[in-house]
mmCIF file of C-alpha atoms in Angstrom:
data_model
loop_
_atom_site.group_PDB
_atom_site.id
_atom_site.type_symbol
_atom_site.label_atom_id
_atom_site.label_comp_id
_atom_site.label_asym_id
_atom_site.label_seq_id
_atom_site.Cartn_x
_atom_site.Cartn_y
_atom_site.Cartn_z
ATOM 1 C CA MET A 515 0.103 0.008 0.085
ATOM 2 C CA SER A 516 2.733 1.995 0.963
ATOM 3 C CA VAL A 517 4.721 1.642 -2.424
ATOM 4 C CA LEU A 518 1.139 2.307 -4.499
ATOM 5 C CA PHE A 519 0.732 5.617 -1.760
ATOM 6 C CA ASN A 520 4.496 6.939 -2.684
ATOM 7 C CA SER A 521 4.248 6.099 -6.479
ATOM 8 C CA ILE A 522 0.643 8.267 -7.071
ATOM 9 C CA GLN A 523 2.897 11.145 -4.946
ATOM 10 C CA GLN A 524 5.455 10.791 -7.471
ATOM 11 C CA VAL A 525 3.044 11.245 -10.279
ATOM 12 C CA THR A 526 0.980 14.063 -8.652
ATOM 13 C CA LYS A 527 4.279 15.750 -7.807
ATOM 14 C CA TRP A 528 5.804 15.506 -11.512
ATOM 15 C CA VAL A 529 2.265 16.583 -12.784
ATOM 16 C CA GLU A 530 2.536 19.889 -10.779
ATOM 17 C CA GLN A 531 6.223 20.267 -12.229
ATOM 18 C CA ASN A 532 5.340 20.288 -15.353
ATOM 19 C CA THR A 533 2.133 21.408 -15.593
ATOM 20 C CA ASP A 534 2.636 24.705 -18.655
ATOM 21 C CA PRO A 535 2.906 27.658 -16.725
ATOM 22 C CA ASP A 536 0.473 29.445 -18.547
ATOM 23 C CA VAL A 537 -2.452 27.117 -18.245
ATOM 24 C CA LYS A 538 -1.987 26.173 -14.412
ATOM 25 C CA ASP A 539 -4.591 28.758 -12.838
ATOM 26 C CA LEU A 540 -7.210 27.744 -15.099
ATOM 27 C CA TRP A 541 -9.697 25.295 -14.455
ATOM 28 C CA PHE A 542 -8.753 21.068 -14.319
ATOM 29 C CA MET A 543 -5.258 22.005 -14.659
ATOM 30 C CA GLY A 544 -2.039 21.702 -12.837
ATOM 31 C CA SER A 545 -3.411 18.424 -11.150
ATOM 32 C CA ILE A 546 -4.322 15.065 -12.432
ATOM 33 C CA TRP A 547 -7.311 14.161 -10.101
ATOM 34 C CA PRO A 548 -9.635 16.657 -11.212
ATOM 35 C CA VAL A 549 -9.900 14.898 -14.494
ATOM 36 C CA THR A 550 -9.355 11.300 -13.272
ATOM 37 C CA ILE A 551 -12.740 12.560 -11.013
ATOM 38 C CA VAL A 552 -14.266 13.546 -13.382
ATOM 39 C CA VAL A 553 -14.356 10.499 -15.691
ATOM 40 C CA VAL A 554 -14.117 7.773 -13.008
ATOM 41 C CA MET A 555 -17.317 9.709 -12.225
ATOM 42 C CA TYR A 556 -18.824 9.682 -15.692
ATOM 43 C CA LEU A 557 -18.277 6.139 -15.683
ATOM 44 C CA TYR A 558 -19.283 4.666 -12.581
ATOM 45 C CA PHE A 559 -22.492 6.900 -13.659
ATOM 46 C CA VAL A 560 -23.294 5.921 -17.457
ATOM 47 C CA LEU A 561 -22.075 2.200 -16.781
ATOM 48 C CA LYS A 562 -23.475 1.306 -13.601
ATOM 49 C CA LEU A 563 -25.506 4.069 -11.136
ATOM 50 C CA GLY A 564 -27.402 5.768 -13.731
ATOM 51 C CA PRO A 565 -29.267 2.425 -15.349
ATOM 52 C CA GLU A 566 -29.859 1.138 -12.105
ATOM 53 C CA PHE A 567 -30.902 4.324 -11.534
ATOM 54 C CA MET A 568 -33.636 4.183 -14.461
ATOM 55 C CA ARG A 569 -34.165 0.800 -14.252
ATOM 56 C CA TYR A 570 -37.861 1.034 -12.729
ATOM 57 C CA ARG A 571 -38.289 4.350 -14.355
ATOM 58 C CA ASN A 572 -40.044 6.173 -17.035
ATOM 59 C CA PRO A 573 -37.509 8.166 -19.639
ATOM 60 C CA PHE A 574 -37.081 11.439 -18.491
ATOM 61 C CA ASN A 575 -38.865 13.747 -21.005
ATOM 62 C CA ILE A 576 -35.815 16.354 -20.892
ATOM 63 C CA ASP A 577 -35.950 17.077 -24.980
ATOM 64 C CA ARG A 578 -36.397 20.886 -24.166
ATOM 65 C CA ILE A 579 -33.105 20.741 -21.923
ATOM 66 C CA VAL A 580 -31.053 18.611 -24.569
ATOM 67 C CA MET A 581 -32.161 20.890 -27.832
ATOM 68 C CA ILE A 582 -30.769 23.619 -25.348
ATOM 69 C CA TYR A 583 -27.308 21.643 -24.620
ATOM 70 C CA ASN A 584 -27.283 21.029 -28.889
ATOM 71 C CA ALA A 585 -27.458 24.483 -29.610
ATOM 72 C CA VAL A 586 -25.062 25.787 -27.159
ATOM 73 C CA GLN A 587 -23.017 23.151 -28.467
ATOM 74 C CA VAL A 588 -23.104 24.359 -32.024
ATOM 75 C CA VAL A 589 -22.846 27.955 -31.043
ATOM 76 C CA PHE A 590 -19.313 26.752 -28.342
ATOM 77 C CA SER A 591 -18.030 24.845 -31.795
ATOM 78 C CA LEU A 592 -18.600 27.284 -34.056
ATOM 79 C CA TYR A 593 -16.688 30.033 -32.126
ATOM 80 C CA LEU A 594 -14.136 27.244 -31.481
ATOM 81 C CA VAL A 595 -13.837 26.908 -34.959
ATOM 82 C CA LYS A 596 -14.031 30.821 -35.885
ATOM 83 C CA GLU A 597 -11.054 31.290 -32.810
ATOM 84 C CA ALA A 598 -8.686 28.339 -34.471
ATOM 85 C CA PHE A 599 -9.062 30.820 -37.740
ATOM 86 C CA ARG A 600 -8.356 33.916 -36.103
ATOM 87 C CA LEU A 601 -5.372 32.638 -34.151
ATOM 88 C CA VAL A 602 -3.470 29.926 -36.526
ATOM 89 C CA TRP A 603 -4.649 29.023 -39.879
ATOM 90 C CA LEU A 604 -4.821 32.765 -40.941
ATOM 91 C CA ARG A 605 -2.061 33.862 -39.863
ATOM 92 C CA ASP A 606 1.470 34.529 -42.034
ATOM 93 C CA ASP A 607 3.611 32.265 -39.947
ATOM 94 C CA TYR A 608 1.029 29.297 -40.417
ATOM 95 C CA ARG A 609 3.099 25.752 -41.183
ATOM 96 C CA PHE A 610 0.865 23.098 -42.521
ATOM 97 C CA TYR A 611 3.178 20.447 -41.732
ATOM 98 C CA CYS A 612 4.215 22.107 -38.396
ATOM 99 C CA ILE A 613 2.377 24.587 -36.106
ATOM 100 C CA GLU A 614 4.285 25.756 -33.048
ATOM 101 C CA LYS A 615 3.058 27.523 -29.838
ATOM 102 C CA SER A 616 3.969 31.313 -30.614
ATOM 103 C CA LYS A 617 7.208 32.257 -28.441
ATOM 104 C CA ASP A 618 7.685 35.933 -30.552
ATOM 105 C CA ASP A 619 3.866 37.043 -29.407
ATOM 106 C CA PRO A 620 2.891 36.871 -25.699
ATOM 107 C CA GLU A 621 -0.909 38.243 -26.443
ATOM 108 C CA LEU A 622 -1.447 35.447 -29.150
ATOM 109 C CA ALA A 623 0.695 32.697 -26.969
ATOM 110 C CA LYS A 624 -2.487 33.390 -24.371
ATOM 111 C CA GLN A 625 -4.865 33.619 -26.249
ATOM 112 C CA GLN A 626 -4.083 30.465 -28.589
ATOM 113 C CA VAL A 627 -3.504 28.746 -25.287
ATOM 114 C CA PHE A 628 -6.668 29.958 -23.484
ATOM 115 C CA THR A 629 -8.855 28.276 -26.738
ATOM 116 C CA VAL A 630 -7.434 25.407 -26.241
ATOM 117 C CA TRP A 631 -8.344 24.957 -22.786
ATOM 118 C CA LEU A 632 -11.956 26.425 -24.127
ATOM 119 C CA PHE A 633 -12.107 22.875 -26.739
ATOM 120 C CA LEU A 634 -10.948 20.602 -23.780
ATOM 121 C CA THR A 635 -13.908 22.486 -21.589
ATOM 122 C CA SER A 636 -15.995 21.228 -24.905
ATOM 123 C CA LYS A 637 -14.804 18.265 -23.729
ATOM 124 C CA PHE A 638 -16.144 18.166 -20.214
ATOM 125 C CA LEU A 639 -20.109 19.029 -21.666
ATOM 126 C CA ASP A 640 -19.640 16.263 -24.461
ATOM 127 C CA LEU A 641 -20.131 14.017 -21.494
ATOM 128 C CA LEU A 642 -23.737 15.694 -21.099
ATOM 129 C CA ASP A 643 -24.526 13.503 -24.257
ATOM 130 C CA THR A 644 -24.645 10.114 -22.721
ATOM 131 C CA ILE A 645 -26.228 11.246 -19.319
ATOM 132 C CA PHE A 646 -28.993 12.543 -21.310
ATOM 133 C CA PHE A 647 -29.005 8.637 -23.319
ATOM 134 C CA VAL A 648 -29.334 7.629 -19.671
ATOM 135 C CA LEU A 649 -32.172 9.357 -18.329
ATOM 136 C CA ARG A 650 -34.168 9.309 -21.687
ATOM 137 C CA LYS A 651 -33.458 5.685 -20.924
ATOM 138 C CA LYS A 652 -31.219 4.888 -24.132
ATOM 139 C CA GLN A 653 -29.369 2.667 -23.441
ATOM 140 C CA ASN A 654 -27.989 1.346 -26.560
ATOM 141 C CA GLN A 655 -26.681 3.863 -27.324
ATOM 142 C CA ILE A 656 -24.659 3.868 -24.653
ATOM 143 C CA THR A 657 -21.892 1.598 -26.411
ATOM 144 C CA PHE A 658 -18.496 0.754 -26.653
ATOM 145 C CA LEU A 659 -17.945 3.552 -29.343
ATOM 146 C CA HIS A 660 -20.042 6.358 -27.583
ATOM 147 C CA VAL A 661 -18.044 5.692 -24.168
ATOM 148 C CA TYR A 662 -14.520 4.572 -25.496
ATOM 149 C CA HIS A 663 -14.837 7.879 -27.551
ATOM 150 C CA HIS A 664 -15.451 10.528 -25.155
ATOM 151 C CA THR A 665 -13.693 9.275 -22.481
ATOM 152 C CA LEU A 666 -10.172 9.176 -24.868
ATOM 153 C CA VAL A 667 -11.058 12.771 -25.866
ATOM 154 C CA ILE A 668 -10.884 13.905 -22.278
ATOM 155 C CA THR A 669 -8.141 12.163 -21.249
ATOM 156 C CA PHE A 670 -5.253 12.939 -24.178
ATOM 157 C CA GLY A 671 -7.421 16.040 -24.300
ATOM 158 C CA TRP A 672 -6.753 17.214 -21.195
ATOM 159 C CA TYR A 673 -2.712 16.002 -21.319
ATOM 160 C CA ILE A 674 -1.986 17.805 -24.010
ATOM 161 C CA THR A 675 -3.914 20.944 -22.419
ATOM 162 C CA ASN A 676 -1.307 20.588 -19.341
ATOM 163 C CA PHE A 677 1.558 19.942 -20.815
ATOM 164 C CA TYR A 678 1.513 21.700 -24.825
ATOM 165 C CA PRO A 679 -1.378 23.888 -24.815
ATOM 166 C CA GLY A 680 -1.135 24.672 -28.530
ATOM 167 C CA GLY A 681 0.998 23.687 -31.990
ATOM 168 C CA GLN A 682 -0.267 21.172 -34.195
ATOM 169 C CA VAL A 683 -3.240 20.108 -31.842
ATOM 170 C CA ALA A 684 -4.684 23.391 -32.981
ATOM 171 C CA PHE A 685 -5.640 21.520 -36.488
ATOM 172 C CA PHE A 686 -7.262 17.949 -34.839
ATOM 173 C CA GLY A 687 -9.003 20.572 -32.869
ATOM 174 C CA THR A 688 -10.586 22.945 -35.747
ATOM 175 C CA ILE A 689 -11.351 19.784 -37.526
ATOM 176 C CA ASN A 690 -13.474 18.472 -34.185
ATOM 177 C CA ALA A 691 -15.159 21.608 -33.306
ATOM 178 C CA PHE A 692 -16.137 21.854 -37.435
ATOM 179 C CA VAL A 693 -17.773 18.182 -37.037
ATOM 180 C CA HIS A 694 -19.387 18.586 -33.705
ATOM 181 C CA VAL A 695 -21.372 21.544 -35.757
ATOM 182 C CA ILE A 696 -22.843 19.547 -37.969
ATOM 183 C CA MET A 697 -23.252 16.707 -35.634
ATOM 184 C CA TYR A 698 -24.700 18.817 -32.783
ATOM 185 C CA GLY A 699 -26.793 20.406 -35.775
ATOM 186 C CA TYR A 700 -28.367 17.424 -36.550
ATOM 187 C CA TYR A 701 -29.213 16.679 -33.521
ATOM 188 C CA PHE A 702 -31.121 19.264 -33.030
ATOM 189 C CA LEU A 703 -33.395 19.163 -35.994
ATOM 190 C CA THR A 704 -34.201 15.556 -34.825
ATOM 191 C CA ILE A 705 -36.015 17.097 -31.578
ATOM 192 C CA ILE A 706 -37.499 19.523 -33.553
ATOM 193 C CA ASN A 707 -38.729 17.426 -35.994
ATOM 194 C CA PRO A 708 -37.573 13.671 -35.057
ATOM 195 C CA GLU A 709 -38.234 12.389 -39.251
ATOM 196 C CA TYR A 710 -35.078 13.488 -39.243
ATOM 197 C CA LYS A 711 -33.427 10.611 -37.676
ATOM 198 C CA LYS A 712 -34.546 8.498 -41.169
ATOM 199 C CA ALA A 713 -33.156 11.004 -43.439
ATOM 200 C CA TRP A 714 -30.978 9.894 -46.090
ATOM 201 C CA TRP A 715 -27.769 12.276 -44.984
ATOM 202 C CA LYS A 716 -27.993 10.427 -41.822
ATOM 203 C CA LYS A 717 -24.984 8.153 -42.928
ATOM 204 C CA TYR A 718 -22.753 10.999 -44.015
ATOM 205 C CA LEU A 719 -22.898 11.982 -40.281
ATOM 206 C CA THR A 720 -20.818 9.388 -39.896
ATOM 207 C CA ILE A 721 -18.633 9.287 -43.101
ATOM 208 C CA ILE A 722 -17.299 12.578 -42.173
ATOM 209 C CA GLN A 723 -16.403 11.887 -38.884
ATOM 210 C CA LEU A 724 -14.509 8.421 -40.853
ATOM 211 C CA VAL A 725 -12.664 11.460 -42.916
ATOM 212 C CA GLN A 726 -12.158 13.380 -39.812
ATOM 213 C CA PHE A 727 -9.400 10.506 -38.264
ATOM 214 C CA VAL A 728 -7.778 10.457 -42.063
ATOM 215 C CA ILE A 729 -6.783 13.908 -42.271
ATOM 216 C CA THR A 730 -5.909 14.340 -39.166
ATOM 217 C CA GLY A 731 -4.000 10.884 -39.081
ATOM 218 C CA LEU A 732 -2.286 11.807 -41.673
ATOM 219 C CA HIS A 733 -1.289 15.439 -40.578
ATOM 220 C CA GLY A 734 -0.004 13.930 -37.478
ATOM 221 C CA LEU A 735 2.489 11.557 -39.342
ATOM 222 C CA ILE A 736 3.230 14.532 -41.394
ATOM 223 C CA THR A 737 4.394 16.214 -38.280
ATOM 224 C CA VAL A 738 6.364 12.770 -37.198
ATOM 225 C CA PHE A 739 8.691 12.910 -40.624
ATOM 226 C CA GLU A 740 8.918 16.873 -40.186
ATOM 227 C CA PRO A 741 12.617 17.605 -39.155
ATOM 228 C CA ASP A 742 12.183 21.138 -38.855
ATOM 229 C CA CYS A 743 9.440 20.697 -36.107
ATOM 230 C CA ASN A 744 10.105 21.227 -32.362
ATOM 231 C CA PHE A 745 6.425 20.220 -31.656
ATOM 232 C CA PRO A 746 6.733 17.540 -29.269
ATOM 233 C CA ARG A 747 6.315 13.763 -31.449
ATOM 234 C CA ILE A 748 5.347 11.774 -28.575
ATOM 235 C CA ILE A 749 2.610 12.757 -28.480
ATOM 236 C CA MET A 750 1.609 12.751 -32.098
ATOM 237 C CA LEU A 751 3.120 8.882 -31.696
ATOM 238 C CA PHE A 752 0.286 8.187 -29.212
ATOM 239 C CA ALA A 753 -2.129 10.143 -30.937
ATOM 240 C CA ILE A 754 -1.928 8.228 -34.267
ATOM 241 C CA PRO A 755 -2.717 5.067 -33.497
ATOM 242 C CA GLN A 756 -6.024 6.468 -31.365
ATOM 243 C CA ASP A 757 -6.921 8.061 -34.574
ATOM 244 C CA ILE A 758 -6.345 4.429 -36.295
ATOM 245 C CA PHE A 759 -8.639 2.575 -33.590
ATOM 246 C CA MET A 760 -11.658 5.292 -34.208
ATOM 247 C CA PHE A 761 -11.260 4.810 -37.558
ATOM 248 C CA ILE A 762 -11.708 1.006 -37.273
ATOM 249 C CA LEU A 763 -14.457 1.788 -34.691
ATOM 250 C CA PHE A 764 -16.447 4.080 -36.480
ATOM 251 C CA TRP A 765 -15.852 2.034 -39.094
ATOM 252 C CA ASP A 766 -17.479 -1.005 -38.295
ATOM 253 C CA PHE A 767 -20.511 1.738 -36.799
ATOM 254 C CA TYR A 768 -21.062 2.303 -40.179
ATOM 255 C CA LYS A 769 -21.245 -1.469 -41.958
ATOM 256 C CA THR A 770 -23.136 -2.099 -39.061
ATOM 257 C CA ALA A 771 -26.125 0.598 -39.309
ATOM 258 C CA TYR A 772 -25.327 1.200 -43.444
ATOM 259 C CA VAL A 773 -24.392 -1.532 -45.193
ATOM 260 C CA LYS A 774 -25.534 -4.790 -43.496
ATOM 261 C CA PRO A 775 -29.400 -3.089 -43.413
ATOM 262 C CA LYS A 776 -29.117 -2.442 -47.752
ATOM 263 C CA LYS A 777 -27.709 -6.196 -48.021
ATOM 264 C CA ILE A 778 -30.774 -7.623 -45.753
ATOM 265 C CA LYS A 779 -32.961 -5.933 -47.887
ATOM 266 C CA GLN A 780 -32.246 -6.948 -51.128
#
């Protein structure tokens, strides 16, 4: 037990010492405990406590809350895309193969770091997706893909934000935020008119997500082999396999939801 306690103390101390100074005073940063507690509570609620609580209850009618939530997500994601273009993509020093934290302009660096932290905050907000599924008794939508995706993104997102907020990850953040504009926009429409759940273009939401993983994976691969880039390669070496794994999971979902049903009909 003492060995475990000492190991936890060492990890906690290491995180505190290596946290990027630009984020140490922001929520959830500087310590491994806040994000760990959130993730553990999320998993416990959606996998055990929530389903048990709802077992003998009728689904909660929270359509209005979910509709407002989806609208907020669309606006928040649009803001993140706008800020990414303003602070990174449209700048003269933008390099597709290597984006580094701004060193010559402290004010710009501060804005970039804060936007990365806001993106992480949006990932915490995403966790409400699953909680709403539980309260509406849509247990079939709480799949391994869904839970793993949310858990991975928030965990990896915290790691990047805490130790290297900014740089090359802005590419993934922008693409992901743009995808969320489309995704939550669709969810918003399905609350207004449930018939949209059967829309012919629904499958393209998954296709867009698949394309996202291909683009971000290739972009990360370019960075790994770019010699003139100071962005930590260890981040990309971890992110690329995850991109591949997520592509496999989403592709399996796409085949199950849209390819196999067609073959059965034929």
